Amino acid sequence: MSSSLNRRCATLCLLLLAFFTSSLRAQNTTAASTFYLPKTETQFSFNLANNSNDVFIYLTSPAYSWVGVGFGESMKNALMLIVYPNSNGNNVTVSPRVSTDNTEPTFSSDVKLDILPGTGITDEMFVLKARCRSCRVWPNGFLDADSTTQPMVYAFGPAKNLNSDRPDAPLKRHYTYGKFTMNMREAVGTPGVPAPSTRSSGVSSESPLVKDHDRKTLAHAIIGCLAIFVLWPINIILAGFLRNIKIHIGFSIGIMVFIIVSYALGIAASGQYNRSKAFNSPHQIFAFLAILPILLLSLLPMKPLSTLKQWIPRAHAPLATLCLTLLILTGGLGLHLSSSSTPIILTYLAISILVFSFITLLQLCVRRRGSAYARATTRRRLGDEDEQDYGLANYWARRKLEGSRSQSQASSNATWDSERPWSGDSRKQGGGAVFGGGTMPGPHYMMNMHPGVPVSFK
């Protein structure tokens, strides 16, 4: 009797346990499509509520500078959710953005996003739990609940933290990115935030992770620095110490080509970022201001213009200094615009001070002694020869003068001997005498330190 009662109690307990377990599973099971990337332990899951237009989202990923997931085949016309640390670094800022091209997406205030409990940074991992009330339709895009191959994109920012509370904070270009497609039908069901998972579910296809490069911005910076810090000092050395002005002109043209290419690359790269699309940043303003002195520096040395006023040739050196100053400031502001790291900015500052000081000292030296071309031009204007030609001409003139003097000396001695009243050794016999060796300083002696004509006294 007691054993039968015990068996019945045990059976009842098992039935109650199975009921509660099934109920608990039913409560914890939420329809979702999940993408999981083992390399970074990134999970993105979403649920499409079957009785509303809400979309429930669960995202976890390493705390890079930013992480983004988007609905769309590419960045163009995609709705993206960007997550990055807040200003204190103890929570996350979630920014819904829409991109109109393959450029930095723009914050969209039309997307209504409710941040749910559990969102934050845990063990250096972003955790996002949210409900989006307007994520099914956006400008030039929508979510198709019946699609089995909904295109999706994702991207990771560089390692440097962003740390901002602003939903429209400027983003650095992504370091890596990828694509995948999802089965939307598996995500339709009872509304709720999907549960954590370590495997993909409902993923139709997946492309490998791609490493990105910002080649335009990098080339813009490198070419600009080469023109300012390498070619510019060399050109000043050529202008100061070489008489052939054509070498300086050719080198100046090469520098202008570098600067023009750098400007073109900068303009092309500006369209990729929200902070530079309007061309109103300090970096771009200084770059535009530098165009005027650069044009004057290129045009004023031309002969039709350089001969208009006497001060125009003298304005060349101050204009060059002004151009260099503006370009160095422009480069420093460009590093700030691109959110470069502090070591890079300090290195640029040190190089700028070193190069500017060297160029200033070099210009003072050239200005004090005059450039080689200016000295050669002055000699030609005064009727002198070039240094090498002048030395050769002086050598042959001296040889010719010495030959003429030798011939004149011989002729004078012969004439004097024929006219003097004594002959041979008469000077030894008490006749007339020649005092002091027989010479008197003449004009040629005073000018050239050569003997004149013999003179005698009776």
Coordinates of C-alpha atoms in Angstrom, one line a residue:
M1 CA 0.0 0.0 0.0
S2 CA 2.7 2.4 1.0
S3 CA 4.9 1.4 -1.9
S4 CA 2.1 2.0 -4.4
L5 CA 1.5 5.4 -2.9
N6 CA 5.1 6.2 -3.2
R7 CA 5.2 5.2 -6.9
R8 CA 2.2 7.5 -7.5
C9 CA 3.8 10.4 -5.8
A10 CA 7.0 9.9 -7.8
T11 CA 5.1 9.8 -11.0
L12 CA 3.2 13.0 -10.1
C13 CA 6.5 14.8 -9.3
L14 CA 7.9 13.7 -12.6
L15 CA 4.9 15.0 -14.5
L16 CA 5.0 18.3 -12.7
L17 CA 8.8 18.7 -13.3
A18 CA 8.2 18.0 -17.0
F19 CA 5.4 20.5 -17.2
F20 CA 7.4 23.3 -15.6
T21 CA 10.5 22.4 -17.7
S22 CA 8.4 22.6 -20.9
S23 CA 6.8 25.8 -19.7
L24 CA 10.2 27.3 -18.9
R25 CA 11.6 26.3 -22.3
A26 CA 8.5 27.8 -24.0
Q27 CA 9.1 31.0 -22.2
N28 CA 12.8 31.2 -22.9
T29 CA 12.7 30.1 -26.5
T30 CA 12.4 33.1 -28.9
A31 CA 12.3 32.8 -32.7
A32 CA 15.5 34.3 -34.1
S33 CA 18.0 34.3 -36.8
T34 CA 21.6 34.3 -35.5
F35 CA 24.9 35.1 -37.1
Y36 CA 28.0 34.0 -35.1
L37 CA 31.6 34.8 -36.0
P38 CA 34.0 32.5 -34.0
K39 CA 37.1 34.5 -34.9
T40 CA 35.9 37.5 -32.8
E41 CA 33.1 35.8 -30.8
T42 CA 30.7 38.2 -32.4
Q43 CA 27.0 37.4 -32.3
F44 CA 24.2 39.2 -34.0
S45 CA 20.6 37.9 -33.6
F46 CA 17.2 39.5 -34.3
N47 CA 13.6 38.6 -33.8
L48 CA 10.7 39.9 -36.0
A49 CA 7.6 40.3 -33.8
N50 CA 4.6 38.5 -35.4
N51 CA 2.1 40.9 -34.1
S52 CA 3.9 44.3 -34.7
N53 CA 6.6 45.9 -36.8
D54 CA 9.1 45.8 -33.9
V55 CA 12.5 44.2 -34.3
F56 CA 14.3 42.9 -31.2
I57 CA 18.0 42.8 -31.4
Y58 CA 20.8 41.1 -29.5
L59 CA 24.5 42.0 -30.2
T60 CA 27.7 41.0 -28.5
S61 CA 31.2 41.7 -29.8
P62 CA 34.7 42.7 -28.6
A63 CA 34.9 46.4 -27.5
Y64 CA 36.7 47.8 -30.6
S65 CA 36.4 51.5 -31.3
W66 CA 33.1 50.7 -32.9
V67 CA 31.1 47.7 -34.2
G68 CA 28.4 48.0 -36.8
V69 CA 25.7 45.6 -38.3
G70 CA 23.5 46.7 -41.1
F71 CA 20.5 45.6 -43.2
G72 CA 21.5 45.9 -46.8
E73 CA 23.7 44.4 -49.6
S74 CA 26.4 47.1 -49.1
M75 CA 26.9 50.3 -47.1
K76 CA 24.9 52.2 -49.8
N77 CA 21.3 52.6 -48.7
A78 CA 21.8 50.3 -45.6
L79 CA 20.3 50.8 -42.2
M80 CA 23.1 50.2 -39.7
L81 CA 23.4 50.0 -35.9
I82 CA 26.7 51.3 -34.7
V83 CA 27.9 50.6 -31.1
Y84 CA 30.8 52.3 -29.4
P85 CA 31.9 53.1 -25.8
N86 CA 30.4 56.2 -24.1
S87 CA 32.6 59.0 -22.9
N88 CA 33.2 57.3 -19.5
G89 CA 34.0 53.9 -21.1
N90 CA 31.5 52.1 -18.8
N91 CA 28.6 51.8 -21.1
V92 CA 27.8 51.9 -24.8
T93 CA 26.4 54.5 -27.2
V94 CA 24.1 53.1 -29.8
S95 CA 23.7 55.0 -33.1
P96 CA 21.3 54.1 -35.8
R97 CA 22.6 55.3 -39.1
V98 CA 21.8 55.3 -42.8
S99 CA 24.4 55.6 -45.6
T100 CA 23.6 57.0 -49.0
D101 CA 26.8 55.7 -50.5
N102 CA 29.9 53.7 -49.7
T103 CA 30.8 56.3 -47.2
E104 CA 30.5 57.0 -43.4
P105 CA 26.9 56.4 -42.5
T106 CA 24.9 59.4 -41.1
F107 CA 22.9 59.4 -37.8
S108 CA 19.2 59.0 -38.4
S109 CA 16.9 60.4 -35.8
D110 CA 13.9 58.8 -37.5
V111 CA 14.9 55.4 -36.2
K112 CA 13.3 54.8 -32.8
L113 CA 15.5 52.6 -30.7
D114 CA 14.6 51.4 -27.1
I115 CA 17.7 50.3 -25.1
L116 CA 16.7 47.4 -22.8
P117 CA 18.2 46.3 -19.5
G118 CA 21.4 44.2 -19.9
T119 CA 23.0 46.6 -22.4
G120 CA 26.5 47.7 -21.5
I121 CA 30.2 46.6 -21.5
T122 CA 30.9 43.3 -19.8
D123 CA 34.3 41.7 -19.7
E124 CA 35.5 44.0 -22.5
M125 CA 32.6 42.9 -24.7
F126 CA 29.8 45.1 -26.1
V127 CA 26.4 43.8 -25.2
L128 CA 23.3 45.4 -26.8
K129 CA 19.7 44.4 -26.1
A130 CA 17.3 46.7 -27.9
R131 CA 13.9 47.0 -29.5
C132 CA 13.6 49.0 -32.8
R133 CA 10.2 50.3 -33.5
S134 CA 11.0 51.6 -37.0
C135 CA 13.6 49.2 -38.5
R136 CA 11.5 47.5 -41.1
V137 CA 11.4 50.4 -43.5
W138 CA 13.9 53.2 -44.1
P139 CA 14.8 55.5 -47.0
N140 CA 15.6 53.4 -50.1
G141 CA 15.4 50.1 -48.1
F142 CA 13.2 47.7 -46.2
L143 CA 13.2 44.3 -44.4
D144 CA 11.4 41.5 -46.2
A145 CA 10.0 39.1 -43.6
D146 CA 9.5 36.4 -46.3
S147 CA 13.0 36.5 -47.6
T148 CA 15.3 33.6 -47.1
T149 CA 18.4 35.5 -48.3
Q150 CA 18.2 38.9 -46.7
P151 CA 21.6 40.7 -47.3
M152 CA 23.4 41.9 -44.3
V153 CA 26.7 43.7 -43.7
Y154 CA 29.0 44.1 -40.6
A155 CA 32.2 46.0 -39.8
F156 CA 34.7 46.6 -37.1
G157 CA 36.5 49.9 -36.4
P158 CA 40.2 50.1 -35.5
A159 CA 41.5 49.3 -32.1
K160 CA 41.5 52.9 -30.8
N161 CA 38.5 53.7 -28.6
L162 CA 36.0 56.3 -29.7
N163 CA 34.5 57.1 -26.3
S164 CA 31.6 59.5 -27.1
D165 CA 28.1 60.1 -25.9
R166 CA 27.1 61.7 -29.2
P167 CA 25.0 59.5 -31.6
D168 CA 26.6 61.3 -34.5
A169 CA 30.2 60.9 -33.4
P170 CA 32.7 60.9 -36.2
L171 CA 33.9 57.4 -37.1
K172 CA 37.3 56.2 -38.4
R173 CA 37.2 54.0 -41.5
H174 CA 36.5 50.4 -40.6
Y175 CA 39.4 48.1 -40.2
T176 CA 37.6 44.9 -41.4
Y177 CA 34.2 44.1 -42.8
G178 CA 32.1 41.3 -44.2
K179 CA 28.7 40.2 -45.6
F180 CA 26.2 37.4 -45.0
T181 CA 22.6 36.6 -45.8
M182 CA 19.9 35.5 -43.4
N183 CA 16.6 33.5 -43.4
M184 CA 14.0 36.0 -42.2
R185 CA 11.3 33.4 -41.8
E186 CA 13.1 31.8 -38.9
A187 CA 13.2 35.1 -37.1
V188 CA 9.4 35.6 -37.1
G189 CA 7.6 34.7 -33.9
T190 CA 6.8 35.7 -30.4
P191 CA 8.4 39.1 -29.7
G192 CA 11.5 39.0 -27.4
V193 CA 15.2 39.6 -27.3
P194 CA 17.1 36.6 -28.7
A195 CA 19.2 34.5 -26.3
P196 CA 23.0 34.3 -26.4
S197 CA 24.4 31.6 -28.7
T198 CA 27.7 30.4 -30.0
R199 CA 26.5 29.1 -33.3
S200 CA 24.8 30.5 -36.4
S201 CA 21.2 29.8 -37.1
G202 CA 19.3 30.9 -40.2
V203 CA 22.4 32.1 -42.0
S204 CA 22.1 31.3 -45.8
S205 CA 25.6 32.4 -46.9
E206 CA 28.6 34.1 -45.5
S207 CA 31.6 35.9 -47.1
P208 CA 35.1 35.9 -45.5
L209 CA 36.2 38.8 -43.4
V210 CA 38.0 41.5 -45.5
K211 CA 40.7 43.8 -44.3
D212 CA 40.2 47.3 -45.4
H213 CA 42.6 50.1 -46.5
D214 CA 42.2 53.8 -46.7
R215 CA 44.7 54.3 -49.5
K216 CA 43.5 57.8 -50.6
T217 CA 43.9 59.3 -47.2
L218 CA 47.3 57.6 -46.7
A219 CA 48.6 58.7 -50.1
H220 CA 47.3 62.3 -49.5
A221 CA 49.3 62.5 -46.2
I222 CA 52.5 60.9 -47.6
I223 CA 52.7 62.9 -50.8
G224 CA 52.0 66.1 -48.9
C225 CA 54.7 65.4 -46.3
L226 CA 57.3 64.5 -49.0
A227 CA 56.6 67.9 -50.7
I228 CA 56.9 69.9 -47.4
F229 CA 59.7 68.1 -45.5
V230 CA 61.9 66.6 -48.2
L231 CA 61.6 68.4 -51.5
W232 CA 61.1 71.9 -50.1
P233 CA 64.4 72.1 -48.2
I234 CA 66.3 70.5 -51.1
N235 CA 64.9 73.2 -53.4
I236 CA 66.0 76.0 -51.2
I237 CA 69.6 74.5 -51.1
L238 CA 69.5 74.4 -55.0
A239 CA 68.3 77.9 -55.2
G240 CA 70.9 79.3 -52.8
F241 CA 74.0 77.5 -54.0
L242 CA 73.6 76.6 -57.7
R243 CA 74.0 79.3 -60.3
N244 CA 71.8 77.4 -62.8
I245 CA 68.4 78.8 -62.0
K246 CA 66.8 76.3 -64.4
I247 CA 67.4 73.5 -61.9
H248 CA 65.6 75.4 -59.2
I249 CA 62.7 76.1 -61.6
G250 CA 62.4 72.5 -62.5
F251 CA 62.5 71.3 -58.9
S252 CA 59.8 73.9 -58.0
I253 CA 57.6 72.5 -60.8
G254 CA 58.0 69.0 -59.3
I255 CA 57.0 70.3 -55.9
M256 CA 53.9 71.9 -57.4
V257 CA 53.0 68.6 -59.0
F258 CA 53.3 66.8 -55.6
I259 CA 51.1 69.5 -53.9
I260 CA 48.5 69.3 -56.7
V261 CA 48.3 65.5 -56.4
S262 CA 48.0 65.8 -52.6
Y263 CA 45.2 68.3 -52.9
A264 CA 43.3 66.1 -55.4
L265 CA 43.6 63.0 -53.2
G266 CA 42.5 65.1 -50.2
I267 CA 39.4 66.3 -52.0
A268 CA 38.6 62.7 -53.1
A269 CA 39.0 61.4 -49.5
S270 CA 36.9 64.2 -48.0
G271 CA 33.8 62.8 -49.5
Q272 CA 34.1 59.6 -47.5
Y273 CA 33.5 61.2 -44.1
N274 CA 30.7 63.3 -42.6
R275 CA 33.1 65.6 -40.9
S276 CA 34.8 66.6 -44.2
K277 CA 32.0 66.4 -46.7
A278 CA 31.1 70.1 -46.3
F279 CA 34.7 71.3 -46.7
N280 CA 34.5 73.5 -43.7
S281 CA 36.9 71.9 -41.3
P282 CA 40.0 74.0 -40.1
H283 CA 42.2 71.6 -42.1
Q284 CA 40.4 72.3 -45.3
I285 CA 40.1 76.1 -44.7
F286 CA 43.9 76.4 -44.2
A287 CA 44.4 74.3 -47.3
F288 CA 42.3 76.7 -49.3
L289 CA 44.0 79.7 -47.8
A290 CA 47.4 78.3 -48.9
I291 CA 46.3 78.2 -52.6
L292 CA 46.7 82.0 -53.1
P293 CA 50.3 82.4 -52.0
I294 CA 51.1 79.2 -53.8
L295 CA 49.8 80.7 -57.1
L296 CA 51.6 84.0 -56.5
L297 CA 54.8 82.1 -55.8
S298 CA 54.4 80.3 -59.1
L299 CA 53.4 83.2 -61.3
L300 CA 55.3 86.2 -60.0
P301 CA 58.8 85.0 -61.0
M302 CA 57.7 84.9 -64.7
K303 CA 59.4 87.7 -66.7
P304 CA 56.3 89.6 -67.8
L305 CA 55.3 89.9 -64.1
S306 CA 58.6 90.1 -62.4
T307 CA 59.6 93.2 -64.3
L308 CA 56.5 95.2 -63.5
K309 CA 57.6 96.4 -60.1
Q310 CA 61.0 96.3 -58.3
W311 CA 59.6 94.7 -55.2
I312 CA 58.2 91.7 -57.0
P313 CA 61.4 89.7 -57.2
R314 CA 62.1 90.5 -53.5
A315 CA 58.7 89.1 -52.5
H316 CA 59.7 85.6 -53.6
A317 CA 61.4 84.6 -50.3
P318 CA 58.6 85.9 -48.0
L319 CA 55.9 84.2 -50.1
A320 CA 57.8 80.9 -49.9
T321 CA 58.0 81.2 -46.1
L322 CA 54.3 82.0 -45.9
C323 CA 53.4 79.0 -48.1
L324 CA 55.5 76.7 -46.0
T325 CA 54.0 77.9 -42.8
L326 CA 50.4 77.5 -44.1
L327 CA 51.1 74.0 -45.5
I328 CA 52.7 72.8 -42.2
L329 CA 49.7 74.1 -40.2
T330 CA 47.4 72.4 -42.7
G331 CA 49.1 69.1 -42.2
G332 CA 48.9 69.3 -38.5
L333 CA 45.2 70.1 -38.6
G334 CA 44.7 67.2 -41.0
L335 CA 46.1 64.8 -38.4
H336 CA 43.6 66.1 -35.9
L337 CA 40.7 65.8 -38.5
S338 CA 41.6 62.1 -39.1
S339 CA 41.7 61.4 -35.4
S340 CA 45.3 60.3 -35.5
S341 CA 47.0 59.0 -32.4
T342 CA 48.9 61.2 -30.0
P343 CA 52.4 59.7 -30.9
I344 CA 51.9 60.5 -34.6
I345 CA 50.8 64.1 -33.9
L346 CA 53.9 64.6 -31.6
T347 CA 56.2 63.1 -34.3
Y348 CA 54.7 65.5 -36.9
L349 CA 55.2 68.4 -34.5
A350 CA 58.9 67.6 -33.9
I351 CA 59.6 67.1 -37.6
S352 CA 57.9 70.4 -38.4
I353 CA 59.9 72.4 -35.9
L354 CA 63.2 70.8 -37.0
V355 CA 62.5 71.4 -40.7
F356 CA 61.2 74.9 -40.3
S357 CA 64.2 75.9 -38.2
F358 CA 66.6 74.4 -40.7
I359 CA 64.9 76.2 -43.6
T360 CA 64.9 79.5 -41.7
L361 CA 68.6 79.4 -41.0
L362 CA 69.3 78.4 -44.6
Q363 CA 67.3 81.3 -45.9
L364 CA 69.1 83.7 -43.6
C365 CA 72.5 82.4 -44.8
V366 CA 71.4 82.8 -48.5
R367 CA 70.0 86.2 -47.9
R368 CA 73.1 87.4 -46.2
R369 CA 75.6 86.2 -48.9
G370 CA 73.2 86.3 -51.8
S371 CA 72.2 83.4 -53.9
A372 CA 74.7 82.0 -56.5
Y373 CA 72.3 83.0 -59.3
A374 CA 72.0 86.6 -57.9
R375 CA 75.7 87.0 -57.7
A376 CA 76.2 85.7 -61.2
T377 CA 73.5 88.0 -62.5
T378 CA 75.1 91.0 -60.8
R379 CA 78.4 90.3 -62.4
R380 CA 76.9 90.0 -65.8
R381 CA 75.0 93.2 -65.3
L382 CA 78.3 95.0 -64.4
G383 CA 80.1 93.6 -67.5
D384 CA 82.2 91.0 -65.7
E385 CA 82.6 87.4 -66.9
D386 CA 81.4 84.4 -65.1
E387 CA 83.7 83.2 -62.4
Q388 CA 85.3 80.4 -64.4
D389 CA 85.5 82.4 -67.6
Y390 CA 86.7 85.5 -65.7
G391 CA 89.6 83.5 -64.2
L392 CA 90.7 82.2 -67.6
A393 CA 90.4 85.6 -69.3
N394 CA 92.4 87.2 -66.4
Y395 CA 95.1 84.5 -66.8
W396 CA 95.6 85.0 -70.5
A397 CA 95.5 88.8 -70.2
R398 CA 98.3 88.6 -67.6
R399 CA 100.4 86.4 -69.8
K400 CA 99.9 88.8 -72.7
L401 CA 100.8 91.8 -70.5
E402 CA 103.9 90.2 -69.3
G403 CA 105.0 89.4 -72.8
S404 CA 104.3 93.0 -73.9
R405 CA 106.3 94.3 -71.0
S406 CA 109.3 92.1 -71.7
Q407 CA 109.4 93.2 -75.3
S408 CA 109.1 96.9 -74.2
Q409 CA 111.9 96.4 -71.7
A410 CA 114.2 95.0 -74.2
S411 CA 113.5 97.8 -76.7
S412 CA 114.0 100.5 -74.1
N413 CA 117.4 99.0 -73.0
A414 CA 118.6 98.9 -76.6
T415 CA 117.6 102.5 -77.2
W416 CA 119.3 103.7 -74.0
D417 CA 122.5 101.9 -74.7
S418 CA 122.8 103.5 -78.1
E419 CA 122.2 107.0 -76.8
R420 CA 124.3 107.0 -73.6
P421 CA 127.8 108.7 -73.9
W422 CA 129.7 105.8 -72.3
S423 CA 130.0 102.2 -73.4
G424 CA 130.8 98.9 -71.9
D425 CA 132.4 99.4 -68.5
S426 CA 132.3 103.2 -68.5
R427 CA 130.1 103.1 -65.3
K428 CA 133.1 101.7 -63.5
Q429 CA 135.4 104.5 -64.8
G430 CA 133.8 107.4 -63.1
G431 CA 131.6 108.7 -65.9
G432 CA 127.9 109.0 -65.5
A433 CA 126.3 106.5 -63.1
V434 CA 123.0 104.7 -62.8
F435 CA 121.7 104.9 -59.2
G436 CA 119.4 102.5 -57.5
G437 CA 119.6 99.8 -60.1
G438 CA 118.3 102.1 -62.8
T439 CA 114.5 102.0 -62.4
M440 CA 111.8 104.4 -61.5
P441 CA 108.3 103.5 -60.5
G442 CA 105.9 104.2 -63.4
P443 CA 102.1 103.9 -63.8
H444 CA 102.3 100.2 -64.6
Y445 CA 104.4 99.6 -61.5
M446 CA 101.9 101.4 -59.3
M447 CA 99.0 99.4 -60.7
N448 CA 100.5 96.0 -61.3
M449 CA 103.7 96.0 -59.2
H450 CA 105.9 95.6 -62.3
P451 CA 109.2 97.5 -63.1
G452 CA 108.9 100.6 -65.2
V453 CA 111.7 102.2 -67.3
P454 CA 115.4 102.7 -66.4
V455 CA 116.4 106.2 -65.1
S456 CA 119.9 107.6 -64.7
F457 CA 121.3 110.7 -63.0
K458 CA 124.6 112.4 -63.9

